PDB file of C-alpha atoms and ligand atoms in Angstrom:
ATOM      1  CA  MET A   1      10.919  12.609   8.534  1.00  0.00           C
ATOM      2  CA  SER A   2       9.537  14.396  11.835  1.00  0.00           C
ATOM      3  CA  LEU A   3      12.569  15.245  14.375  1.00  0.00           C
ATOM      4  CA  TYR A   4      10.484  12.112  17.044  1.00  0.00           C
ATOM      5  CA  ASN A   5      11.258   9.556  13.920  1.00  0.00           C
ATOM      6  CA  ALA A   6      14.828  10.768  13.669  1.00  0.00           C
ATOM      7  CA  LEU A   7      15.774  10.350  17.633  1.00  0.00           C
ATOM      8  CA  PRO A   8      17.809   7.129  18.030  1.00  0.00           C
ATOM      9  CA  THR A   9      16.379   3.594  19.309  1.00  0.00           C
ATOM     10  CA  LEU A  10      19.463   2.993  21.002  1.00  0.00           C
ATOM     11  CA  CYS A  11      20.884   3.830  24.196  1.00  0.00           C
ATOM     12  CA  PRO A  12      23.494   6.156  24.425  1.00  0.00           C
ATOM     13  CA  VAL A  13      25.123   3.691  27.089  1.00  0.00           C
ATOM     14  CA  HIS A  14      23.870   0.377  26.288  1.00  0.00           C
ATOM     15  CA  GLY A  15      23.127   0.434  22.630  1.00  0.00           C
ATOM     16  CA  PRO A  16      20.952  -2.059  22.078  1.00  0.00           C
ATOM     17  CA  PRO A  17      18.268  -1.132  24.693  1.00  0.00           C
ATOM     18  CA  LYS A  18      18.857  -4.387  27.256  1.00  0.00           C
ATOM     19  CA  ASN A  19      19.045  -2.774  30.163  1.00  0.00           C
ATOM     20  CA  ARG A  20      14.988  -1.195  30.589  1.00  0.00           C
ATOM     21  CA  GLN A  21      14.942  -2.323  34.287  1.00  0.00           C
ATOM     22  CA  ASN A  22      17.713   0.010  35.666  1.00  0.00           C
ATOM     23  CA  CYS A  23      18.622   2.591  32.604  1.00  0.00           C
ATOM     24  CA  ARG A  24      16.120   4.909  31.949  1.00  0.00           C
ATOM     25  CA  HIS A  25      18.137   5.686  28.177  1.00  0.00           C
ATOM     26  CA  CYS A  26      17.695   1.781  27.673  1.00  0.00           C
ATOM     27  CA  ASN A  27      13.691   2.394  28.653  1.00  0.00           C
ATOM     28  CA  ALA A  28      13.018   5.330  26.563  1.00  0.00           C
ATOM     29  CA  ALA A  29      14.923   4.036  23.397  1.00  0.00           C
ATOM     30  CA  TYR A  30      12.831   1.013  23.582  1.00  0.00           C
ATOM     31  CA  MET A  31       9.819   3.067  23.633  1.00  0.00           C
ATOM     32  CA  ARG A  32      10.890   5.306  20.847  1.00  0.00           C
ATOM     33  CA  GLY A  33      11.220   1.680  19.060  1.00  0.00           C
ATOM     34  CA  TYR A  34       8.098   0.206  20.254  1.00  0.00           C
ATOM     35  CA  MET A  35       6.424   3.341  19.241  1.00  0.00           C
ATOM     36  CA  ARG A  36       8.026   3.981  15.562  1.00  0.00           C
ATOM     37  CA  THR A  37       6.916   0.668  14.971  1.00  0.00           C
ATOM     38  CA  ALA A  38       3.139   0.782  16.336  1.00  0.00           C
ATOM     39  CA  ARG A  39       2.853   4.102  13.781  1.00  0.00           C
ATOM     40  CA  ARG A  40       4.257   2.125  11.151  1.00  0.00           C
ATOM     41  CA  LYS A  41       1.725  -0.827  11.541  1.00  0.00           C
ATOM     42  CA  ARG A  42      -1.285   1.103  12.811  1.00  0.00           C
ATOM     43  CA  PRO A  43      -2.461   1.988   9.620  1.00  0.00           C
ATOM     44  CA  ALA A  44      -1.975  -1.257   7.716  1.00  0.00           C
ATOM     45  CA  ARG A  45      -3.768  -2.516  10.750  1.00  0.00           C
ATOM     46  CA  ALA A  46      -6.417  -0.750   9.748  1.00  0.00           C
ATOM     47  CA  ILE A  47      -6.515  -1.112   6.074  1.00  0.00           C
ATOM     48  CA  LEU A  48      -6.556  -4.909   6.573  1.00  0.00           C
ATOM     49  CA  ASP A  49      -9.937  -4.450   9.022  1.00  0.00           C
ATOM     50  CA  ARG A  50     -11.864  -3.053   6.485  1.00  0.00           C
ATOM     51  CA  ALA A  51     -10.468  -4.908   3.313  1.00  0.00           C
ATOM     52  CA  ARG A  52     -11.371  -7.953   5.737  1.00  0.00           C
ATOM     53  CA  HIS A  53     -14.558  -6.866   6.995  1.00  0.00           C
ATOM     54  CA  ARG A  54     -15.421  -6.199   2.917  1.00  0.00           C
ATOM     55  CA  ALA A  55     -14.174  -9.622   1.788  1.00  0.00           C
ATOM     56  CA  ARG A  56     -16.745 -11.156   4.373  1.00  0.00           C
ATOM     57  CA  LYS A  57     -19.391  -8.986   3.273  1.00  0.00           C
ATOM     58  CA  ASN A  58     -18.995  -9.431  -0.225  1.00  0.00           C
ATOM     59  CA  GLY A  59     -17.790 -13.265  -0.087  1.00  0.00           C
ATOM     60  CA  VAL A  60     -14.412 -12.866  -1.264  1.00  0.00           C
ATOM     61  CA  SER A  61     -11.507 -14.941   0.005  1.00  0.00           C
ATOM     62  CA  PHE A  62      -8.778 -12.838   1.772  1.00  0.00           C
ATOM     63  CA  ALA A  63      -5.469 -14.360   2.597  1.00  0.00           C
ATOM     64  CA  LEU A  64      -3.495 -11.377   3.894  1.00  0.00           C
ATOM     65  CA  SER A  65      -2.090 -10.375   7.112  1.00  0.00           C
ATOM     66  CA  GLY A  66      -0.616  -6.924   8.184  1.00  0.00           C
ATOM     67  CA  LYS A  67       3.202  -7.417   6.939  1.00  0.00           C
ATOM     68  CA  ASP A  68       1.217  -8.006   3.064  1.00  0.00           C
ATOM     69  CA  ILE A  69       0.069  -3.880   3.608  1.00  0.00           C
ATOM     70  CA  LEU A  70       2.923  -1.677   2.250  1.00  0.00           C
ATOM     71  CA  VAL A  71       1.602   2.029   2.778  1.00  0.00           C
ATOM     72  CA  PRO A  72       3.068   4.769   0.238  1.00  0.00           C
ATOM     73  CA  LYS A  73       3.082   8.686   1.027  1.00  0.00           C
ATOM     74  CA  ASN A  74       0.694   9.242  -1.963  1.00  0.00           C
ATOM     75  CA  CYS A  75      -1.432   7.284  -4.154  1.00  0.00           C
ATOM     76  CA  PRO A  76      -0.146   5.333  -6.476  1.00  0.00           C
ATOM     77  CA  VAL A  77      -2.674   6.451  -8.516  1.00  0.00           C
ATOM     78  CA  LEU A  78      -3.404   9.802  -8.446  1.00  0.00           C
ATOM     79  CA  GLY A  79      -0.336  10.925  -6.451  1.00  0.00           C
ATOM     80  CA  ILE A  80      -2.330  12.811  -3.743  1.00  0.00           C
ATOM     81  CA  PRO A  81      -0.994  12.743  -0.233  1.00  0.00           C
ATOM     82  CA  LEU A  82      -2.818   9.756   1.655  1.00  0.00           C
ATOM     83  CA  VAL A  83      -4.553  10.648   4.974  1.00  0.00           C
ATOM     84  CA  ILE A  84      -3.834   7.971   7.851  1.00  0.00           C
ATOM     85  CA  GLY A  85      -6.453   8.145  10.364  1.00  0.00           C
ATOM     86  CA  GLY A  86      -9.522  11.224  10.860  1.00  0.00           C
ATOM     87  CA  PRO A  87     -12.526  11.157   9.144  1.00  0.00           C
ATOM     88  CA  ARG A  88     -13.085   8.804   6.018  1.00  0.00           C
ATOM     89  CA  SER A  89     -12.054  10.731   2.624  1.00  0.00           C
ATOM     90  CA  ASN A  90     -10.799  11.147  -0.913  1.00  0.00           C
ATOM     91  CA  ALA A  91      -7.296  10.603   0.409  1.00  0.00           C
ATOM     92  CA  SER A  92      -8.104   7.747   3.014  1.00  0.00           C
ATOM     93  CA  PRO A  93      -5.978   4.774   2.118  1.00  0.00           C
ATOM     94  CA  SER A  94      -8.075   2.091   0.573  1.00  0.00           C
ATOM     95  CA  LEU A  95      -6.977  -1.611  -0.210  1.00  0.00           C
ATOM     96  CA  ASP A  96      -7.519  -2.826  -3.943  1.00  0.00           C
ATOM     97  CA  ARG A  97      -7.742  -6.124  -5.670  1.00  0.00           C
ATOM     98  CA  ILE A  98      -6.003  -5.246  -8.996  1.00  0.00           C
ATOM     99  CA  ASN A  99      -7.841  -7.826 -10.631  1.00  0.00           C
ATOM    100  CA  PRO A 100     -11.230  -7.396  -9.228  1.00  0.00           C
ATOM    101  CA  TYR A 101     -12.294 -11.223 -10.265  1.00  0.00           C
ATOM    102  CA  LYS A 102      -9.816 -12.352  -7.600  1.00  0.00           C
ATOM    103  CA  GLY A 103      -9.394 -12.335  -4.174  1.00  0.00           C
ATOM    104  CA  TYR A 104      -7.334 -10.537  -1.608  1.00  0.00           C
ATOM    105  CA  ALA A 105      -4.010 -12.357  -1.710  1.00  0.00           C
ATOM    106  CA  VAL A 106      -0.323 -11.398  -1.729  1.00  0.00           C
ATOM    107  CA  GLY A 107       0.028  -9.805  -5.129  1.00  0.00           C
ATOM    108  CA  ASN A 108      -2.990  -9.298  -5.908  1.00  0.00           C
ATOM    109  CA  VAL A 109      -3.819  -6.112  -3.682  1.00  0.00           C
ATOM    110  CA  ARG A 110      -1.974  -2.356  -3.482  1.00  0.00           C
ATOM    111  CA  VAL A 111      -3.030   0.413  -1.287  1.00  0.00           C
ATOM    112  CA  ILE A 112      -4.448   3.000  -3.141  1.00  0.00           C
ATOM    113  CA  SER A 113      -6.449   6.294  -2.138  1.00  0.00           C
ATOM    114  CA  ASP A 114     -10.402   5.825  -1.513  1.00  0.00           C
ATOM    115  CA  ARG A 115     -11.298   7.683  -4.577  1.00  0.00           C
ATOM    116  CA  ALA A 116      -9.338   6.016  -7.024  1.00  0.00           C
ATOM    117  CA  ASN A 117     -10.485   2.587  -5.704  1.00  0.00           C
ATOM    118  CA  ARG A 118     -14.240   3.825  -5.949  1.00  0.00           C
ATOM    119  CA  LEU A 119     -13.727   5.434  -9.163  1.00  0.00           C
ATOM    120  CA  LYS A 120     -12.036   1.997 -10.605  1.00  0.00           C
ATOM    121  CA  GLY A 121     -14.699  -0.269  -9.286  1.00  0.00           C
ATOM    122  CA  GLY A 122     -15.113  -3.252 -10.801  1.00  0.00           C
ATOM    123  CA  ARG A 123     -14.418  -2.073 -14.146  1.00  0.00           C
ATOM    124  CA  SER A 124     -12.239  -3.415 -16.631  1.00  0.00           C
ATOM    125  CA  LEU A 125      -9.187  -1.615 -18.376  1.00  0.00           C
ATOM    126  CA  SER A 126     -11.667  -0.787 -21.459  1.00  0.00           C
ATOM    127  CA  GLU A 127     -14.504   0.418 -19.586  1.00  0.00           C
ATOM    128  CA  ILE A 128     -11.824   2.740 -17.806  1.00  0.00           C
ATOM    129  CA  GLU A 129     -10.532   4.311 -20.720  1.00  0.00           C
ATOM    130  CA  ALA A 130     -13.920   4.547 -22.241  1.00  0.00           C
ATOM    131  CA  LEU A 131     -14.508   6.577 -19.309  1.00  0.00           C
ATOM    132  CA  SER A 132     -11.463   8.561 -19.817  1.00  0.00           C
ATOM    133  CA  ARG A 133     -12.980  10.019 -22.849  1.00  0.00           C
ATOM    134  CA  LYS A 134     -16.616  10.517 -21.834  1.00  0.00           C
ATOM    135  CA  ALA A 135     -17.183  10.711 -17.886  1.00  0.00           C
ATOM    136  CA  ARG A 136     -17.493  14.185 -17.050  1.00  0.00           C
ATOM    137  CA  PRO A 137     -14.439  16.775 -17.440  1.00  0.00           C
ATOM    138  CA  ASN A 138     -13.524  16.782 -14.318  1.00  0.00           C
ATOM    139  CA  GLN A 139     -13.084  13.146 -14.008  1.00  0.00           C
ATOM    140  CA  ARG A 140     -11.637  12.277 -17.004  1.00  0.00           C
ATOM    141  CA  ALA A 141      -8.256  12.766 -15.786  1.00  0.00           C
ATOM    142  CA  ASP A 142      -8.444  10.759 -12.985  1.00  0.00           C
ATOM    143  CA  TYR A 143      -9.978   8.039 -15.252  1.00  0.00           C
ATOM    144  CA  LYS A 144      -6.870   8.227 -17.510  1.00  0.00           C
ATOM    145  CA  ALA A 145      -4.523   7.433 -14.595  1.00  0.00           C
ATOM    146  CA  ILE A 146      -6.527   4.792 -13.581  1.00  0.00           C
ATOM    147  CA  ALA A 147      -5.920   3.152 -16.759  1.00  0.00           C
ATOM    148  CA  ILE A 148      -2.399   3.858 -16.664  1.00  0.00           C
ATOM    149  CA  TYR A 149      -2.614   2.390 -12.929  1.00  0.00           C
ATOM    150  CA  MET A 150      -4.064  -0.948 -14.437  1.00  0.00           C
ATOM    151  CA  GLU A 151      -1.801  -0.960 -17.742  1.00  0.00           C
ATOM    152  CA  ARG A 152       1.257  -0.961 -15.386  1.00  0.00           C
ATOM    153  CA  GLU A 153      -0.021  -3.249 -12.577  1.00  0.00           C
ATOM    154  CA  ALA A 154      -0.795  -5.738 -15.612  1.00  0.00           C
ATOM    155  CA  LEU A 155       2.660  -5.589 -16.637  1.00  0.00           C
ATOM    156  CA  LEU A 156       3.881  -6.636 -13.088  1.00  0.00           C
ATOM    157  CA  ILE A 157       1.750  -9.437 -12.815  1.00  0.00           C
ATOM    158  CA  ASP A 158       3.519 -10.491 -16.171  1.00  0.00           C
ATOM    159  CA  VAL A 159       6.500 -10.093 -14.866  1.00  0.00           C
ATOM    160  CA  LYS A 160       5.821 -11.721 -11.859  1.00  0.00           C
ATOM    161  CA  ARG A 161       4.713 -14.942 -13.556  1.00  0.00           C
ATOM    162  CA  LYS A 162       7.666 -15.102 -15.350  1.00  0.00           C
ATOM    163  CA  ALA A 163      10.313 -14.907 -12.563  1.00  0.00           C
ATOM    164  CA  LEU A 164       8.243 -17.418 -11.231  1.00  0.00           C
ATOM    165  CA  LEU A 165       8.579 -19.570 -13.886  1.00  0.00           C
ATOM    166  CA  GLY A 166      12.670 -19.005 -14.079  1.00  0.00           C
ATOM    167  CA  GLY A 167      13.566 -20.333 -11.083  1.00  0.00           C
ATOM    168  CA  SER A 168      16.014 -18.405  -8.115  1.00  0.00           C
ATOM    169  CA  ALA A 169      18.205 -17.436 -11.052  1.00  0.00           C
ATOM    170  CA  SER A 170      15.829 -15.473 -13.519  1.00  0.00           C
ATOM    171  CA  PRO A 171      16.707 -11.998 -13.826  1.00  0.00           C
ATOM    172  CA  TRP A 172      13.169 -11.692 -13.765  1.00  0.00           C
ATOM    173  CA  ILE A 173      12.736 -11.874  -9.904  1.00  0.00           C
ATOM    174  CA  VAL A 174      14.982  -8.677 -10.265  1.00  0.00           C
ATOM    175  CA  ILE A 175      12.962  -6.959 -12.401  1.00  0.00           C
ATOM    176  CA  ALA A 176       9.888  -7.691 -10.448  1.00  0.00           C
ATOM    177  CA  ASP A 177      11.065  -6.464  -7.386  1.00  0.00           C
ATOM    178  CA  PHE A 178      12.246  -3.376  -8.970  1.00  0.00           C
ATOM    179  CA  LEU A 179       9.122  -2.668 -10.448  1.00  0.00           C
ATOM    180  CA  GLU A 180       6.890  -3.663  -7.335  1.00  0.00           C
ATOM    181  CA  HIS A 181       8.824  -0.781  -5.369  1.00  0.00           C
ATOM    182  CA  LYS A 182       8.910   1.675  -8.235  1.00  0.00           C
ATOM    183  CA  PHE A 183       5.068   1.059  -8.961  1.00  0.00           C
ATOM    184  CA  ARG A 184       3.896   0.848  -4.928  1.00  0.00           C
ATOM    185  CA  THR A 185       5.996   4.553  -4.503  1.00  0.00           C
ATOM    186  CA  PHE A 186       5.168   5.789  -7.514  1.00  0.00           C
ATOM    187  CA  PHE A 187       4.603   9.663  -6.290  1.00  0.00           C
ATOM    188  CA  ASP A 188       6.452   9.235  -3.198  1.00  0.00           C
TER     189      ASP A 188
HETATM  190 ZN1   ZN B   1      21.181   2.163  28.958  1.00  0.00          ZN
END
């Protein structure tokens, strides 16, 4: 966390910054909170816009909003730090459709690195596993990591299905929530 992020979004006099017209501390605290939220939301917005554009171009259904896009620090597939902003690179965040036969929908997307997304493409698990053995040597480890990612996401989809069937008291809901967070932030 940067020093800037550590600064409070409360006014030292008024607490919640409700007196922005008359109190400069309120105004400063409000702006810190506003900028903090904007910084957090901006990468999600950019990822969403790119994905929506791709969806239109390829005739894929799209049912996501900004709140559905959670950006981890590191690529959950390859473990490399995601680089927000700047020119597109292997480390740019990119929205993967976990099941490429389904659209951009809640539960079927994960923010991963551009490199992982490109290597995965629309391939099946068995195709990726074959590539982890037969691809160029410098790519095999990445394909292996993609296979592991696909297997764990398939497990999560199954757990979520059980949670949905089980009703609100189902222990699968707790397990699904835990795995969802764990898988998103796997290398954070
Ligand atoms: Zn104040």
